[in-house]
PDB file of C-alpha atoms in Angstrom:
ATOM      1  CA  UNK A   1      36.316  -1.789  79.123  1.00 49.00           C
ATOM      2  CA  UNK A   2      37.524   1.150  76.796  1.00 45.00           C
ATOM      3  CA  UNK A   3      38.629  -1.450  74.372  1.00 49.00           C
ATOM      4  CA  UNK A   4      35.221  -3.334  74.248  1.00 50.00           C
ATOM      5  CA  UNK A   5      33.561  -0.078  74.271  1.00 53.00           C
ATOM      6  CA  UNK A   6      35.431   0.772  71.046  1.00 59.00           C
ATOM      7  CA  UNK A   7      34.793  -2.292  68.991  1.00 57.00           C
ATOM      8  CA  UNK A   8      30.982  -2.140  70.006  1.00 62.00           C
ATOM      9  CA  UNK A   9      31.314   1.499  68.611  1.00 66.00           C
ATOM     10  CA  UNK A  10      33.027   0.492  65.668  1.00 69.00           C
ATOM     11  CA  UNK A  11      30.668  -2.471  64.784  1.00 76.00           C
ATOM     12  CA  UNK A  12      27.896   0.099  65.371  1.00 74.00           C
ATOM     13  CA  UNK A  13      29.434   2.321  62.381  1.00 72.00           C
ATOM     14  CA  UNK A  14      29.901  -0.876  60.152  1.00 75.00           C
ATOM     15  CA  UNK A  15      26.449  -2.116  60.212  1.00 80.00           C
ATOM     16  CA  UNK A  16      25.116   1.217  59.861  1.00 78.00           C
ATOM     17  CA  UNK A  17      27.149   1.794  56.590  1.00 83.00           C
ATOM     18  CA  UNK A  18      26.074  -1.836  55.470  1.00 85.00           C
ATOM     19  CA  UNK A  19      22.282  -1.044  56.529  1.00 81.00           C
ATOM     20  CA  UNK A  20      23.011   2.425  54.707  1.00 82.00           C
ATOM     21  CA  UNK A  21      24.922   0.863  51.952  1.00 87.00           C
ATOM     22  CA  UNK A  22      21.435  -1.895  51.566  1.00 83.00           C
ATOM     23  CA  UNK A  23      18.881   0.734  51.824  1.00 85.00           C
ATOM     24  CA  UNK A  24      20.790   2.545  49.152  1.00 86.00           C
ATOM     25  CA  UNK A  25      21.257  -0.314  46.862  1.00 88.00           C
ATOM     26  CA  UNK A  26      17.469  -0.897  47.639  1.00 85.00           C
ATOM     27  CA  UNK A  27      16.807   2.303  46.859  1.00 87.00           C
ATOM     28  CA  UNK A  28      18.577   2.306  43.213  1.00 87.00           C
ATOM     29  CA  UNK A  29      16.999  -1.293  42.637  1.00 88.00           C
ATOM     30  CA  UNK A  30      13.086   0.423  42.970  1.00 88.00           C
ATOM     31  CA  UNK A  31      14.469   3.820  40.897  1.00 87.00           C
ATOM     32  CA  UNK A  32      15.283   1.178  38.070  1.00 87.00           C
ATOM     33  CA  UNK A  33      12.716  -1.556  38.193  1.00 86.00           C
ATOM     34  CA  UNK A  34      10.106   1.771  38.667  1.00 85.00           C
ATOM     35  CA  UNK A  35      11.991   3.491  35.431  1.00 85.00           C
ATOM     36  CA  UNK A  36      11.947  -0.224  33.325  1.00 86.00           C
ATOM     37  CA  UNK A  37       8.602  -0.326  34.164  1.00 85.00           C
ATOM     38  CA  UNK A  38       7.224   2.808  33.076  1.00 85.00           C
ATOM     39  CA  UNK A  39       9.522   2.844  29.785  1.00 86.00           C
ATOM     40  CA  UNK A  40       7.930  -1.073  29.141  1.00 83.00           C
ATOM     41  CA  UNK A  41       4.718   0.257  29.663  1.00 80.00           C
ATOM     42  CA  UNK A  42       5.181   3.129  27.705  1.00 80.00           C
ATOM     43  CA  UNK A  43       6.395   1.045  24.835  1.00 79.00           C
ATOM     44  CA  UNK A  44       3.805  -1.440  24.905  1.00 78.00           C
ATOM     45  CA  UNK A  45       1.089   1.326  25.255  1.00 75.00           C
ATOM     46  CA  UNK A  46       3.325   3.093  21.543  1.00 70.00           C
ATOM     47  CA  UNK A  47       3.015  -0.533  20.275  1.00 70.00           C
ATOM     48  CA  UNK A  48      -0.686  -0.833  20.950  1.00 74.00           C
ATOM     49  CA  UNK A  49      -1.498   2.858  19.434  1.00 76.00           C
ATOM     50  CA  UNK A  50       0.665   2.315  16.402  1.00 70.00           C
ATOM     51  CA  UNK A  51      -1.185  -1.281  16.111  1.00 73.00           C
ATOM     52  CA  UNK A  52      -4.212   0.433  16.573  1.00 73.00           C
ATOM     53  CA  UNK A  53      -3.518   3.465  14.300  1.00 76.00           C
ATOM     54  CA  UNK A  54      -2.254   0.377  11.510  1.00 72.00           C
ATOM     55  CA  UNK A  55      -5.255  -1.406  11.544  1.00 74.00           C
ATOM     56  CA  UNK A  56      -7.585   2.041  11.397  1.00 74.00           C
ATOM     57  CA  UNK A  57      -5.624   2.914   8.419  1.00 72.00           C
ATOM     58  CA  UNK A  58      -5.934  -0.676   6.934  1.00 71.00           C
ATOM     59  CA  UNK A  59      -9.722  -0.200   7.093  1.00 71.00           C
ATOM     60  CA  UNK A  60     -10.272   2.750   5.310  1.00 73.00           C
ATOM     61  CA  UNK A  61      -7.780   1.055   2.920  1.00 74.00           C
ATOM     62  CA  UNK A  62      -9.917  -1.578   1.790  1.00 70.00           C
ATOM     63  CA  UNK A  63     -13.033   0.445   1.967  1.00 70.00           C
ATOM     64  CA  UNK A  64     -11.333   2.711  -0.950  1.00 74.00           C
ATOM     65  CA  UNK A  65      -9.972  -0.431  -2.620  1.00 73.00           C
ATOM     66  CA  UNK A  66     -13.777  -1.596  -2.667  1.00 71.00           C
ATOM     67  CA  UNK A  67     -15.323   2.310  -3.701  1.00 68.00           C
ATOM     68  CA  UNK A  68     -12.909   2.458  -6.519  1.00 73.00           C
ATOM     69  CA  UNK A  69     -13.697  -0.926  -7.732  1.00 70.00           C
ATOM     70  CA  UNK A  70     -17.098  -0.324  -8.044  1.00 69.00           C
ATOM     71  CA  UNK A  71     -16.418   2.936  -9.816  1.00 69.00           C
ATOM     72  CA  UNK A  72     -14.392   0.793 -12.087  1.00 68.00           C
ATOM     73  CA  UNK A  73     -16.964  -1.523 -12.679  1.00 69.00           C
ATOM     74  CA  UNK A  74     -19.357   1.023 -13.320  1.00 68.00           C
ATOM     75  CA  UNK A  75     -17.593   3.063 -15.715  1.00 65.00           C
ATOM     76  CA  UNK A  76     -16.392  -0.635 -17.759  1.00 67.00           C
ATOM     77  CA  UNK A  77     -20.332  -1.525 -17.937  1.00 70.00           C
ATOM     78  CA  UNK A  78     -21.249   2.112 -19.502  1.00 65.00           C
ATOM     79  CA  UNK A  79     -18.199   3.255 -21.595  1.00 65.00           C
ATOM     80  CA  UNK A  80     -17.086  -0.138 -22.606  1.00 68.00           C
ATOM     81  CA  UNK A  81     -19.488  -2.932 -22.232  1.00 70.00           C
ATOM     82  CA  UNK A  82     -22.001  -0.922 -22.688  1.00 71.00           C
ATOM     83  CA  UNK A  83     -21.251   0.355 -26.285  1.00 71.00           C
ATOM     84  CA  UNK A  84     -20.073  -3.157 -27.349  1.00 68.00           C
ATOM     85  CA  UNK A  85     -23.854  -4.321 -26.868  1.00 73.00           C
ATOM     86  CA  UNK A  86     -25.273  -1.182 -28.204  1.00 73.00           C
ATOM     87  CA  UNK A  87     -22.802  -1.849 -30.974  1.00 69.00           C
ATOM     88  CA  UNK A  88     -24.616  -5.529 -31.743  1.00 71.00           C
ATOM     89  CA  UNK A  89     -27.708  -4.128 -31.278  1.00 73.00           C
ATOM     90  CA  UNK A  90     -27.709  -1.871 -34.163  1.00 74.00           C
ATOM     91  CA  UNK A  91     -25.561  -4.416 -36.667  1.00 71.00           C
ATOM     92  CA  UNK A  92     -28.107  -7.228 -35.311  1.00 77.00           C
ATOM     93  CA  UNK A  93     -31.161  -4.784 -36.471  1.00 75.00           C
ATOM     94  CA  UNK A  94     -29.782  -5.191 -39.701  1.00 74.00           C
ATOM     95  CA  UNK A  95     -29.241  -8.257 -40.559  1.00 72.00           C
ATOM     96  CA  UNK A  96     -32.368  -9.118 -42.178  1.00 74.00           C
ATOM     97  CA  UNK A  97     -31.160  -7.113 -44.980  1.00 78.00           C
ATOM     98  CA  UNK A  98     -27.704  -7.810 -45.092  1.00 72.00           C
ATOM     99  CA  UNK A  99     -27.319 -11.192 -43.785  1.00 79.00           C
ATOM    100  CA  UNK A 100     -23.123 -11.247 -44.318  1.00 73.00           C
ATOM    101  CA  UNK A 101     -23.130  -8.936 -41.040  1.00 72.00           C
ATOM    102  CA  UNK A 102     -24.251 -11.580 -38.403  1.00 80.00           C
ATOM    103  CA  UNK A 103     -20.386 -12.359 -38.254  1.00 78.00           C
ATOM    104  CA  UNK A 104     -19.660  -8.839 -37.018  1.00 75.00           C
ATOM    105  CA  UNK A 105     -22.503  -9.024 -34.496  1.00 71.00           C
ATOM    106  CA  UNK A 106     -21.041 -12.412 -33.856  1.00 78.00           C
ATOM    107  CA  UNK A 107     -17.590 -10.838 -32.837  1.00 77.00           C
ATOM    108  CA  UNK A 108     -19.242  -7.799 -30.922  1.00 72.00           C
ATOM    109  CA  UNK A 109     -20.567 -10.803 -28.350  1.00 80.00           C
ATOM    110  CA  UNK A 110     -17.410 -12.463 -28.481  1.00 77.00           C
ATOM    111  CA  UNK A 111     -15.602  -9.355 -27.223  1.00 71.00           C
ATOM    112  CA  UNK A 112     -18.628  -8.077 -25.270  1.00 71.00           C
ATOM    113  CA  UNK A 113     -18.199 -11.663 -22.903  1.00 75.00           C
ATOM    114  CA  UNK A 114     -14.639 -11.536 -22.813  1.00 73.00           C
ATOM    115  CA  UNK A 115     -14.947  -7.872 -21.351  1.00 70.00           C
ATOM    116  CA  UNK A 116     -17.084  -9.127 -19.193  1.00 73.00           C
ATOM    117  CA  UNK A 117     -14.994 -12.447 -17.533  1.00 70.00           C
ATOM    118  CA  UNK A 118     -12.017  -9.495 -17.412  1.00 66.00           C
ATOM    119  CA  UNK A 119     -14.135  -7.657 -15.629  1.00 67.00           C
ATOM    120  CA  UNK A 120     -15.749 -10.310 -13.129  1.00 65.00           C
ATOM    121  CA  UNK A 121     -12.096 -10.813 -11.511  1.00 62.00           C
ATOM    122  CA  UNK A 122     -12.873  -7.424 -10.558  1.00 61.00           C
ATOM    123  CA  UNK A 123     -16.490  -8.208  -8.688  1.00 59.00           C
ATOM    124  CA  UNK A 124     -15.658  -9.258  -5.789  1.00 59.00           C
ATOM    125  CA  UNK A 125     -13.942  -6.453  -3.639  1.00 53.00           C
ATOM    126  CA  UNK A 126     -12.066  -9.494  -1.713  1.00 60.00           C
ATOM    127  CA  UNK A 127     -10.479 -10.571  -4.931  1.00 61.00           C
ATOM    128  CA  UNK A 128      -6.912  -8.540  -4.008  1.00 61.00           C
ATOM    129  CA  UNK A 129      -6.455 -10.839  -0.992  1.00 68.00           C
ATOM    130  CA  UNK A 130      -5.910 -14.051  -3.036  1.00 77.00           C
ATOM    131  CA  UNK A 131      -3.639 -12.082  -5.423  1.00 82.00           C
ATOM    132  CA  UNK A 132      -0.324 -11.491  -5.607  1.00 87.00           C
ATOM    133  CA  UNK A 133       0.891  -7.907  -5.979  1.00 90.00           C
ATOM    134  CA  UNK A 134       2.015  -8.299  -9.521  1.00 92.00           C
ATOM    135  CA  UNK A 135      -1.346 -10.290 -10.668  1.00 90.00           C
ATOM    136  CA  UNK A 136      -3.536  -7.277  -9.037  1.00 89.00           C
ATOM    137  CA  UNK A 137      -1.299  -4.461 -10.635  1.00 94.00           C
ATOM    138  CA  UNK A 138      -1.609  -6.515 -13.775  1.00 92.00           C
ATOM    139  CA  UNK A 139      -5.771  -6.395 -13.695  1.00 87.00           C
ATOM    140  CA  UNK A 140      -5.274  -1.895 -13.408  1.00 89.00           C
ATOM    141  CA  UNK A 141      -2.664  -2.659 -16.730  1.00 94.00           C
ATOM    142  CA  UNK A 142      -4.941  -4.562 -18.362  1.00 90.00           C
ATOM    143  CA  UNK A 143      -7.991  -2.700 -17.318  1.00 86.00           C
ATOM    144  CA  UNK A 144      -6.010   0.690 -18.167  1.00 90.00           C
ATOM    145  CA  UNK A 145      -5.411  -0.912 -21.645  1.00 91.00           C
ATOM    146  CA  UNK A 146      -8.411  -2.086 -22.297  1.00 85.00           C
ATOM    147  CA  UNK A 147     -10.517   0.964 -21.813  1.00 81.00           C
ATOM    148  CA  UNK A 148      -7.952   2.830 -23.694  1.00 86.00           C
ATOM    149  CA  UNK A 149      -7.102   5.278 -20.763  1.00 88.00           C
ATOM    150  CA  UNK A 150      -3.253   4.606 -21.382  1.00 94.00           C
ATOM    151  CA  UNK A 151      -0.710   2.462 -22.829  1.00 96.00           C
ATOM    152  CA  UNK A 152       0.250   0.667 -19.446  1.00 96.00           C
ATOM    153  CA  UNK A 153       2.844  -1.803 -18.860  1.00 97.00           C
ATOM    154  CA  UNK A 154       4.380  -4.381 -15.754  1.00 97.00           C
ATOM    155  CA  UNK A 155       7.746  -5.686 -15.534  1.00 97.00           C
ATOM    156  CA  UNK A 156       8.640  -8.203 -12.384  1.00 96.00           C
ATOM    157  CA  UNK A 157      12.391  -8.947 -11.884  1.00 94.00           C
ATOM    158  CA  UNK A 158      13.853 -11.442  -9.339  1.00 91.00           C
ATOM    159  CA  UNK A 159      12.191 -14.344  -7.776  1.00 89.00           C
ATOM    160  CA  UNK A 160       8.482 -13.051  -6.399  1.00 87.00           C
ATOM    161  CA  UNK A 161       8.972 -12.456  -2.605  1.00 85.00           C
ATOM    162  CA  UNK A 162       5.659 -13.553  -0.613  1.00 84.00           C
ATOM    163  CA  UNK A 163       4.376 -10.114   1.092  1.00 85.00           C
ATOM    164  CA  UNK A 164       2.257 -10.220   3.924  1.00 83.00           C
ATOM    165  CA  UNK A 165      -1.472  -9.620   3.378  1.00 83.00           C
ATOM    166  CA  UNK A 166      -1.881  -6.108   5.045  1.00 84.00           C
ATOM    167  CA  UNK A 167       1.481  -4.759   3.491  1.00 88.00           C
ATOM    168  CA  UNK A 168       0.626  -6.099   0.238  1.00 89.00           C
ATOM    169  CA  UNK A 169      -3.153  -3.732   0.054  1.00 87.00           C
ATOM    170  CA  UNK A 170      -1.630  -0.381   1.106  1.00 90.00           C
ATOM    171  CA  UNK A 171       1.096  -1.308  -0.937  1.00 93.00           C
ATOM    172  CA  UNK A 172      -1.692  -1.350  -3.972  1.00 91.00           C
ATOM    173  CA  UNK A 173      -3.826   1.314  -2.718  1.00 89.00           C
ATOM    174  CA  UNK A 174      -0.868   3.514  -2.820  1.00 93.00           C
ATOM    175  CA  UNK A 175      -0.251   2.858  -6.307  1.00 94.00           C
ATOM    176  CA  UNK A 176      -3.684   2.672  -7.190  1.00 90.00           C
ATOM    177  CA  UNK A 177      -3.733   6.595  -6.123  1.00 90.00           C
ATOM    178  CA  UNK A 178      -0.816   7.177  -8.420  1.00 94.00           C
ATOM    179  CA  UNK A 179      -2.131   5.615 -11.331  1.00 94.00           C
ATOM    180  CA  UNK A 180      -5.384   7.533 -10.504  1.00 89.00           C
ATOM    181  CA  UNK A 181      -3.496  10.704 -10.663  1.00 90.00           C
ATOM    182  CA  UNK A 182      -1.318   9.746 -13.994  1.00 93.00           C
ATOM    183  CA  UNK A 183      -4.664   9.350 -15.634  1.00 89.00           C
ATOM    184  CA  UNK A 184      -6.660  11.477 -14.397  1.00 87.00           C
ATOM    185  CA  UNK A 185      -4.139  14.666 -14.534  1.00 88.00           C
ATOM    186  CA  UNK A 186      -1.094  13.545 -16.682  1.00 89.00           C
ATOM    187  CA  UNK A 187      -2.258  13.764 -19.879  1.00 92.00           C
ATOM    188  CA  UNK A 188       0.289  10.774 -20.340  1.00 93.00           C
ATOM    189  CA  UNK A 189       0.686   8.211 -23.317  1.00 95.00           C
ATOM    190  CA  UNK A 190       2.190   5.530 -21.097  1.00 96.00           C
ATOM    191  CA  UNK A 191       2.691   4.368 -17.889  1.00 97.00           C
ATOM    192  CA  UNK A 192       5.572   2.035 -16.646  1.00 97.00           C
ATOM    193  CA  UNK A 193       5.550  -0.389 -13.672  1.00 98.00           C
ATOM    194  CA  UNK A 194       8.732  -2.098 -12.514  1.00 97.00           C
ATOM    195  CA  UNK A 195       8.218  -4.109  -9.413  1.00 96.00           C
ATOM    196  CA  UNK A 196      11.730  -5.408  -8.497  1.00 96.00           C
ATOM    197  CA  UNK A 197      12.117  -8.390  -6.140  1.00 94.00           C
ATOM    198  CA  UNK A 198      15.329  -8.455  -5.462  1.00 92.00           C
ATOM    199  CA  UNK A 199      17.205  -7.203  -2.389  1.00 89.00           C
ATOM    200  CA  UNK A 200      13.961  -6.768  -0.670  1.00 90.00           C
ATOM    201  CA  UNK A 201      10.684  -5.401  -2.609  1.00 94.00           C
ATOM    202  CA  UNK A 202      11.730  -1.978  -4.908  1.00 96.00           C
ATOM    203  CA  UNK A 203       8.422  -0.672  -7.098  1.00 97.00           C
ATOM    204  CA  UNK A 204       8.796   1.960  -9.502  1.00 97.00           C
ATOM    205  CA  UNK A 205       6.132   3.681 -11.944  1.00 97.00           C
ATOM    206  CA  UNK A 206       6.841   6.290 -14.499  1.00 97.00           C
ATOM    207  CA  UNK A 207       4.540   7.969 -16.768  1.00 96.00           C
ATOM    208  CA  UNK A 208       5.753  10.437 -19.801  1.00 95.00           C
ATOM    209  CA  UNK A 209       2.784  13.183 -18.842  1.00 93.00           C
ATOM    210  CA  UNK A 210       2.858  17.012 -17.736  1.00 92.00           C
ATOM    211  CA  UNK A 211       3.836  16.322 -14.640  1.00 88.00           C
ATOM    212  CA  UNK A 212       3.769  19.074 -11.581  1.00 83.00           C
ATOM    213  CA  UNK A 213       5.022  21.751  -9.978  1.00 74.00           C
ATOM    214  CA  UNK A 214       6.528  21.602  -6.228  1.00 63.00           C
ATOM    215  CA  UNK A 215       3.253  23.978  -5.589  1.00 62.00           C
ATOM    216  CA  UNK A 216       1.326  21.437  -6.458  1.00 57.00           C
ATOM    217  CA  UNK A 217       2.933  18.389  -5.078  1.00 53.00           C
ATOM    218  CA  UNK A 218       2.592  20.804  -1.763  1.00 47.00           C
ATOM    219  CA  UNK A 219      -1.103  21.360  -1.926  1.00 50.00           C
ATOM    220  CA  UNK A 220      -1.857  17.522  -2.078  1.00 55.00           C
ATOM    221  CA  UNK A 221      -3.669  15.642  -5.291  1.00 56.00           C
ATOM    222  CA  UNK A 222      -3.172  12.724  -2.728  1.00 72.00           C
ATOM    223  CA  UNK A 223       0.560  12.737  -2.287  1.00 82.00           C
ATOM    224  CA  UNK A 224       0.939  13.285   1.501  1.00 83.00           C
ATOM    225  CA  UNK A 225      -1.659  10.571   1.745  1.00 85.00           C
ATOM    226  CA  UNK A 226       0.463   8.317   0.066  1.00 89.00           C
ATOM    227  CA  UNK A 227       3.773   9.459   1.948  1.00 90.00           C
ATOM    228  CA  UNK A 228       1.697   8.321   5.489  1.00 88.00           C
ATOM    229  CA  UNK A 229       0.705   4.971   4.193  1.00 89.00           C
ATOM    230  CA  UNK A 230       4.277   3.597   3.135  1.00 91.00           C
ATOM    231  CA  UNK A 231       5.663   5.160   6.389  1.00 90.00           C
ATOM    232  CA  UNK A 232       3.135   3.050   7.882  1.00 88.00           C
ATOM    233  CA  UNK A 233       4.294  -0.383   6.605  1.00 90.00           C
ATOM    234  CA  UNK A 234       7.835   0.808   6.797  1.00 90.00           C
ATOM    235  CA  UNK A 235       8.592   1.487   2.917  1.00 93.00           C
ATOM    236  CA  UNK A 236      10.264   4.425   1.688  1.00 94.00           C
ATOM    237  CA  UNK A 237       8.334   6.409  -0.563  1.00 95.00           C
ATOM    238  CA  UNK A 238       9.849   8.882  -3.634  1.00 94.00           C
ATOM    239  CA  UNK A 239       8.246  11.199  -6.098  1.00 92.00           C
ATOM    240  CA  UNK A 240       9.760  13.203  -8.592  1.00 92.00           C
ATOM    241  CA  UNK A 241       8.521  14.965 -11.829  1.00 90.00           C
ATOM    242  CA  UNK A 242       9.485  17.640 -13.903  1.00 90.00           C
ATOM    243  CA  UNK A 243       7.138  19.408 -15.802  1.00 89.00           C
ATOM    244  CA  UNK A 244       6.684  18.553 -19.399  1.00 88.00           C
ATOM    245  CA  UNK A 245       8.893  14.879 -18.856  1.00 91.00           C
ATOM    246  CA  UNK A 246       6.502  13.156 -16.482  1.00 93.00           C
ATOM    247  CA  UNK A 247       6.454  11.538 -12.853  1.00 94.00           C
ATOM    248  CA  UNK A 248       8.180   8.837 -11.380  1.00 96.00           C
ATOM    249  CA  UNK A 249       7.320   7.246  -8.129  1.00 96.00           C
ATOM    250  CA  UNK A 250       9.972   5.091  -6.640  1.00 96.00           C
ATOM    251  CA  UNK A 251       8.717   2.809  -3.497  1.00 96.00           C
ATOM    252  CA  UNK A 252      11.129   0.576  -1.589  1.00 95.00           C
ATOM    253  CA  UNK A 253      10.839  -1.918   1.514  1.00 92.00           C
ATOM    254  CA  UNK A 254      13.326  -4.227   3.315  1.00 88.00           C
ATOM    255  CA  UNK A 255      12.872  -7.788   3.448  1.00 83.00           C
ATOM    256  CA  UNK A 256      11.986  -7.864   6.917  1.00 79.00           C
ATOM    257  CA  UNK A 257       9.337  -5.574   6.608  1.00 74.00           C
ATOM    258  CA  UNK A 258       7.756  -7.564   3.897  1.00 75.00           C
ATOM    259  CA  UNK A 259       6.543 -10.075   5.975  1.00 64.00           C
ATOM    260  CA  UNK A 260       5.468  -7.825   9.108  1.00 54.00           C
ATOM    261  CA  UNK A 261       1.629  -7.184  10.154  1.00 54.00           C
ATOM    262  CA  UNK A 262       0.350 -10.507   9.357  1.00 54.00           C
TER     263      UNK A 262
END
């Protein structure tokens, strides 16, 4: 009796320690399924504010991709456009008494319409999206060169890498705000663009200007702005200037961010 009393003891203890040992492995099995779940949720809920905070930003992208080409347009019509036809206007008034000047006015149109199907690429706000980068970078060369503003120039190396849609505007809106600053503030006689396709996407621009002062660079003149866009799409984002040399603004992105946000 003392010896069956014993084992029934003894089993007693063992399948408490298993029940125990289950309740506890139970236990652990909620604590981690509970923890996965909160840190999946948590990610998903990051994912959905930084898809959210992406596509905000992307917005008010292409709203000031629109505003500035209208400014564009406008200021091609008066300063440009504009004086061409004044131009023929005045040499056309004349040419009842000096006939040999209807070739000038001639050549006045001729340049006045070929302003003007330069500057119809530029009409439609949408235009950028059927572009590649380098063909909409080269419309602000030619348009910088055309209106005089500076002597611009675009260099593409390597074999031209197809970049997502979304990457592809803020990565044009952000140089769009640089060349707005190198023309605007610079005082510069040219303006460089290297957009370098291999080993991923690597965009420089350099103008020979005034260039700034730390202070400055602090303060804003759109800088920061730019900084939050490429962190946005993943680039890295660089600029230096010294004063009385010029600035430089040196943009990279991997390969496998070219692609993303599609």
């Amino acid at each position: 009796m003392l010896y069956s009393g014993t084992i029934s003891n003894e089993t007693e203890v063992v399948t408490a320690i298993i029940v125990g040992i289950s309740l506890l492995m139970a236990l652990v099995i909620i604590t981690l399924l509970t923890v996965f779940v909160k840190r999946k949720n948590k990610l998903v809920s990051e994912q959905e504010r930084a898809k959210a905070t992406f596509e905000k930003e992307l917005a008010e992208t292409e709203v000031e991709i629109r505003e500035a080409t209208l400014r564009n347009i406008s200021w091609e019509l008066h300063d440009n456009i504009g004086q061409l036809l004044a131009l023929a206007k005045i040499q056309a008034q004349t040419v009842k008494e000096h006939p040999e000047r209807i070739d000038e006015v001639v050549e006045i149109i001729g340049t006045s319409l070929n302003e003007l199907r330069a500057l119809s690429k530029l009409i439609n706000p949408e235009a950028i999206k059927s572009l590649t980068l380098g063909q909409a970078i080269q419309l602000e060369v030619d348009r910088f060169n055309r209106m005089n503003f500076i002597n611009a120039s675009l260099v593409e190396k390597g074999e031209t890498l197809t970049i997502g849609p979304k990457v592809e505007i803020i990565l044009f809106r952000i140089l769009q705000e640089f060349f707005s600053n190198t023309i605007k503030h610079s005082k510069a006689e040219t303006l460089t663009i290297i957009v370098d396709y291999n080993n991923g996407l690597h965009i420089s621009a350099k103008d020979n200007g005034i260039g700034f002062s730390k202070d400055i660079e602090a303060s804003g003149i759109g800088l920061s702005n730019m900084q939050n866009r490429a962190k946005l799409i993943g680039a890295s984002l660089k600029i230096d200037s010294v004063l009385e040399q010029g600035t430089c603004l040196e943009m990279s992105i991997p390969t496998h961010k070219i692609k993303t946000h599609e």
